[in-house]
Short mmCIF file of C-alpha atoms in Angstrom, two decimals:
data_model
loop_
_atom_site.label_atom_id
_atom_site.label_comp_id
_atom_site.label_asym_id
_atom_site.label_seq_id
_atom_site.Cartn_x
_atom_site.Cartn_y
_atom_site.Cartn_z
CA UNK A 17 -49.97 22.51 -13.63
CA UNK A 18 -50.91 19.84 -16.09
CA UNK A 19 -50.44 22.05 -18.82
CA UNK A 20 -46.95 23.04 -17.74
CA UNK A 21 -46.28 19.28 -17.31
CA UNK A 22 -47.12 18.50 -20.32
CA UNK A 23 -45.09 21.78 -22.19
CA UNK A 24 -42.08 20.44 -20.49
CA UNK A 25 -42.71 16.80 -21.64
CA UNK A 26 -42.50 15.55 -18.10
CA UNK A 27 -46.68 14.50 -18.02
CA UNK A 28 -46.95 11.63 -15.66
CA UNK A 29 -48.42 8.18 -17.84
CA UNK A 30 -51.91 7.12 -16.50
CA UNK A 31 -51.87 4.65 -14.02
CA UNK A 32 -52.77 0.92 -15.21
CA UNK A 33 -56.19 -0.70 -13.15
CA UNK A 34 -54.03 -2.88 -11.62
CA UNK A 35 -51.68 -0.41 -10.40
CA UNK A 36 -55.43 1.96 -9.51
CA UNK A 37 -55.95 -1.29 -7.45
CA UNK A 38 -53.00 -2.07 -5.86
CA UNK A 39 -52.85 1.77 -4.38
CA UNK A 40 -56.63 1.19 -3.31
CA UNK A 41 -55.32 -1.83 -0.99
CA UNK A 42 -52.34 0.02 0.48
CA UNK A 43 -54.46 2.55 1.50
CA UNK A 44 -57.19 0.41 3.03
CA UNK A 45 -54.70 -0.57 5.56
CA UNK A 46 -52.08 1.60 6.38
CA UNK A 47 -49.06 0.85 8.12
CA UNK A 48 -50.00 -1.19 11.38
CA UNK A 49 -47.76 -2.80 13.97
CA UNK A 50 -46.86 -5.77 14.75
CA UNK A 51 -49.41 -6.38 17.75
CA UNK A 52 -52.31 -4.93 15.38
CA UNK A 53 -51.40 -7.35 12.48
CA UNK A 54 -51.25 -10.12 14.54
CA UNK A 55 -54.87 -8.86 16.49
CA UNK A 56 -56.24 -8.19 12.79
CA UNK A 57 -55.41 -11.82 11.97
CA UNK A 58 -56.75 -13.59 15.08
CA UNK A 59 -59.76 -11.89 14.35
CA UNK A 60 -60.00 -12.75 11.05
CA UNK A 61 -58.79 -16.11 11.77
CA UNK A 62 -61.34 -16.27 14.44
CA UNK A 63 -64.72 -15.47 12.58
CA UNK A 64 -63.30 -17.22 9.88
CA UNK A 65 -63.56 -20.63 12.34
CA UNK A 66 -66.94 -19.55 13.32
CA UNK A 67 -68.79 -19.04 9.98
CA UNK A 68 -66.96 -22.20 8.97
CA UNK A 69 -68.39 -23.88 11.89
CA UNK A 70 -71.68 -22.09 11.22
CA UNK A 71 -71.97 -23.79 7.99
CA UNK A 72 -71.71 -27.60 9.18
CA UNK A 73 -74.28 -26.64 11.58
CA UNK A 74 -76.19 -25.75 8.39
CA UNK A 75 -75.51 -28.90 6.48
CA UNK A 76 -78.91 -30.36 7.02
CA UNK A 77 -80.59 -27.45 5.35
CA UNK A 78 -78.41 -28.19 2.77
CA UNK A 79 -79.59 -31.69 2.62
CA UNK A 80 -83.31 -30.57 2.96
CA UNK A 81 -82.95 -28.64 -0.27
CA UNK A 82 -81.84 -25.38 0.68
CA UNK A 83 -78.33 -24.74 -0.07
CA UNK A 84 -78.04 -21.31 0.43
CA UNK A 85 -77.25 -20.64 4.33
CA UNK A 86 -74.50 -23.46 4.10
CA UNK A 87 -72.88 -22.03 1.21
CA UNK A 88 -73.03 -18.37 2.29
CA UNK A 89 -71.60 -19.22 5.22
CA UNK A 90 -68.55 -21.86 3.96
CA UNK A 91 -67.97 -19.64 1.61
CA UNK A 92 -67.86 -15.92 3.42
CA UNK A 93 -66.05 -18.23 5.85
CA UNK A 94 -63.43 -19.20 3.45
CA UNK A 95 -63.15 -15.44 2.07
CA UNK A 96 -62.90 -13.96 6.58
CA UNK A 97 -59.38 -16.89 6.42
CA UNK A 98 -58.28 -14.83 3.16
CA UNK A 99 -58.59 -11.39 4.73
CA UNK A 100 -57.10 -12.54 7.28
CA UNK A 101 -53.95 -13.36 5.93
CA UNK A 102 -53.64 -9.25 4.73
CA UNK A 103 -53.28 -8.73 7.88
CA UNK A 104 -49.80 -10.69 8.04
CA UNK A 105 -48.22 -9.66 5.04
CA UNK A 106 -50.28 -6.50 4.28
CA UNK A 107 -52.53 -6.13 1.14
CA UNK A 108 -50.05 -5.27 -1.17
CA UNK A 109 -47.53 -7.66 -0.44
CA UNK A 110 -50.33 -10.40 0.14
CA UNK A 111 -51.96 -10.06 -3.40
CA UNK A 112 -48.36 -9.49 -5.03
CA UNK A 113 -47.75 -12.78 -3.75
CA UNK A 114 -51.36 -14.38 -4.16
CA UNK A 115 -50.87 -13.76 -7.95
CA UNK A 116 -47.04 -14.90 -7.97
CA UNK A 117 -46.37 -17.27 -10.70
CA UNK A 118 -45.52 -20.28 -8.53
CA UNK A 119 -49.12 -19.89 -6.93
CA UNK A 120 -50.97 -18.62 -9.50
CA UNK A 121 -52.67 -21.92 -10.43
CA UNK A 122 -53.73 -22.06 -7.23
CA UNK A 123 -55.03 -18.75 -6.59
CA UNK A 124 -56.98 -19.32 -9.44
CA UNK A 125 -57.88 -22.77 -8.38
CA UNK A 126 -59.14 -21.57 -5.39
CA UNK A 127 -61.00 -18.73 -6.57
CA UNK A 128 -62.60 -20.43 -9.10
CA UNK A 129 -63.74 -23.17 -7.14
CA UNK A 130 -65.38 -20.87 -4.77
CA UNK A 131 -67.28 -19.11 -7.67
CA UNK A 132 -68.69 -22.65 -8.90
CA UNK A 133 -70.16 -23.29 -5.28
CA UNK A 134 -71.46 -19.92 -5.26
CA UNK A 135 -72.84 -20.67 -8.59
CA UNK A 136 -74.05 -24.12 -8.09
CA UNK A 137 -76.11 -22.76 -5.25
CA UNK A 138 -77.89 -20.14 -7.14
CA UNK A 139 -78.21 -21.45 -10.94
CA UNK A 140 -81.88 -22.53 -11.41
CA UNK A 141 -80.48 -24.92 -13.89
CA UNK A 142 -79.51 -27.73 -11.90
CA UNK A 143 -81.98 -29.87 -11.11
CA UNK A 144 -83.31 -29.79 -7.05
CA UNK A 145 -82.37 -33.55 -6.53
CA UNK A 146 -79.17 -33.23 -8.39
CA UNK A 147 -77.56 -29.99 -6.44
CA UNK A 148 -77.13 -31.28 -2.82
CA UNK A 149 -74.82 -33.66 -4.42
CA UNK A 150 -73.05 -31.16 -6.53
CA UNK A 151 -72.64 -28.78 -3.76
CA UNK A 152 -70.93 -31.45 -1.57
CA UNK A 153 -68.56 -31.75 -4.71
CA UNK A 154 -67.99 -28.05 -4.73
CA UNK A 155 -67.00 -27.38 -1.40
CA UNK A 156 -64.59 -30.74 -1.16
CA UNK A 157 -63.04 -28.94 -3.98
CA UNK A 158 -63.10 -25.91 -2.30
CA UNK A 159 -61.44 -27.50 0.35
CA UNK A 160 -58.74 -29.35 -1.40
CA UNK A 161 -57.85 -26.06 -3.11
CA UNK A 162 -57.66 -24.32 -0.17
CA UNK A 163 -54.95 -27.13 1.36
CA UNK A 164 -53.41 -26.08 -1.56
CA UNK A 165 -53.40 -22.85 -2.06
CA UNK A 166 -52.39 -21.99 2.11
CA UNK A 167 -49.76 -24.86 1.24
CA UNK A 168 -47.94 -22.78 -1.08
CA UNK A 169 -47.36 -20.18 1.08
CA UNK A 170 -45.17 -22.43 3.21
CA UNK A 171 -42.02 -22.87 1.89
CA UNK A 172 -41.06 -26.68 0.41
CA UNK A 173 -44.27 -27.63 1.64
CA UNK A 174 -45.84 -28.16 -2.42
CA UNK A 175 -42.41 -30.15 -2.80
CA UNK A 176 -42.51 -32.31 0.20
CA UNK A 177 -46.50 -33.34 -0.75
CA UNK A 178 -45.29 -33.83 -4.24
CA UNK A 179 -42.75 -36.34 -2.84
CA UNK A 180 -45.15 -37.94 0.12
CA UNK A 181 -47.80 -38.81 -2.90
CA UNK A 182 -44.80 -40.32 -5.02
CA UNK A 183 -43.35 -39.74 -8.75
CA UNK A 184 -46.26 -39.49 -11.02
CA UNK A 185 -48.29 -36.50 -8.35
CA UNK A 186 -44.62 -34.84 -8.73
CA UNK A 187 -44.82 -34.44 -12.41
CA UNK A 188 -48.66 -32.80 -11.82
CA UNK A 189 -47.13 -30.43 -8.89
CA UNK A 190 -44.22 -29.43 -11.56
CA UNK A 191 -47.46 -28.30 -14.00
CA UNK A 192 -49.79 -26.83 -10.80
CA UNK A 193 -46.98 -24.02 -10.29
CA UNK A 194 -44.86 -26.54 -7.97
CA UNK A 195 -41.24 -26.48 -8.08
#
């Protein structure tokens, strides 16, 4: 068949890895209905809370010197709120709009940020006394770019922070993918 496609000049063009990828997510979730999205998401939403919670409970092993239950569990915490949010929109649509260029700064943002607290846990490069510290920094950052990032899903909601914090943060939201 190939070969007769190809006689004909009609051979299909290979598919791109993003477009590989984005038929990978459609079919990890195939059409549901409204009361399984919304079930899907609760759940999500739900051990999302939990591991969340789980990780302040491990904050003083994080202060003690071992970082890694805290961050494993803020940060798989962070990722169960992301899948989540598939659920709503489904996965196509969801990372279509994830990587949208009015969010893409803070997809990116956000990703990164969880990488470097990922990172900062496990580099043996940072000094012991020096990590807790660094940690902390990662995961407020995490945080703030999560604010973000689920901010720019609502709509005006970048423009009406840009205008609460005042003329000069405006300027910055106009260069963070803001309107």
């Amino acid at each position: 068949m190939k070969a007769f496609k190809s006689a004909m000049g009609i051979e299909e063009k290979p598919k791109t890895a993003a477009e590989e990828m984005e038929e990978a997510c459609c079919e990890l979730c195939p059409k549901l209905t409204y009361k399984q999205r919304i079930g899907g998401y609760l759940t999500c939403f739900g051990l999302a809370f939990v591991l969340s919670i789980g990780s302040w409970v491990r904050l003083a092993d994080l202060i003690k010197g071992n970082p890694t239950p805290f961050v494993v569990f803020y940060t798989l915490g962070n990722l169960m709120g992301i899948a989540g949010s598939l659920f709503l929109s489904g996965p196509k649509a969801q990372c279509k709009a994830m990587w949208d260029r009015t969010r893409i700064v803070a997809t990116l943002f956000y990703f990164t940020s969880i990488t470097m607290t990922i990172f900062c846990c496990y580099y043996h490069g940072i000094p012991d006394d020096g990590r807790v510290g660094i940690i902390i920094m990662c995961v407020f950052v995490q945080w703030i770019a999560m604010i973000w990032y689920t901010i720019s899903f609502i709509p005006f909601a970048r423009d009406y922070v840009c205008m609460v914090c005042g003329q000069g943060s405006k300027d910055c939201c106009k260069k963070a993918g803001g309107k």
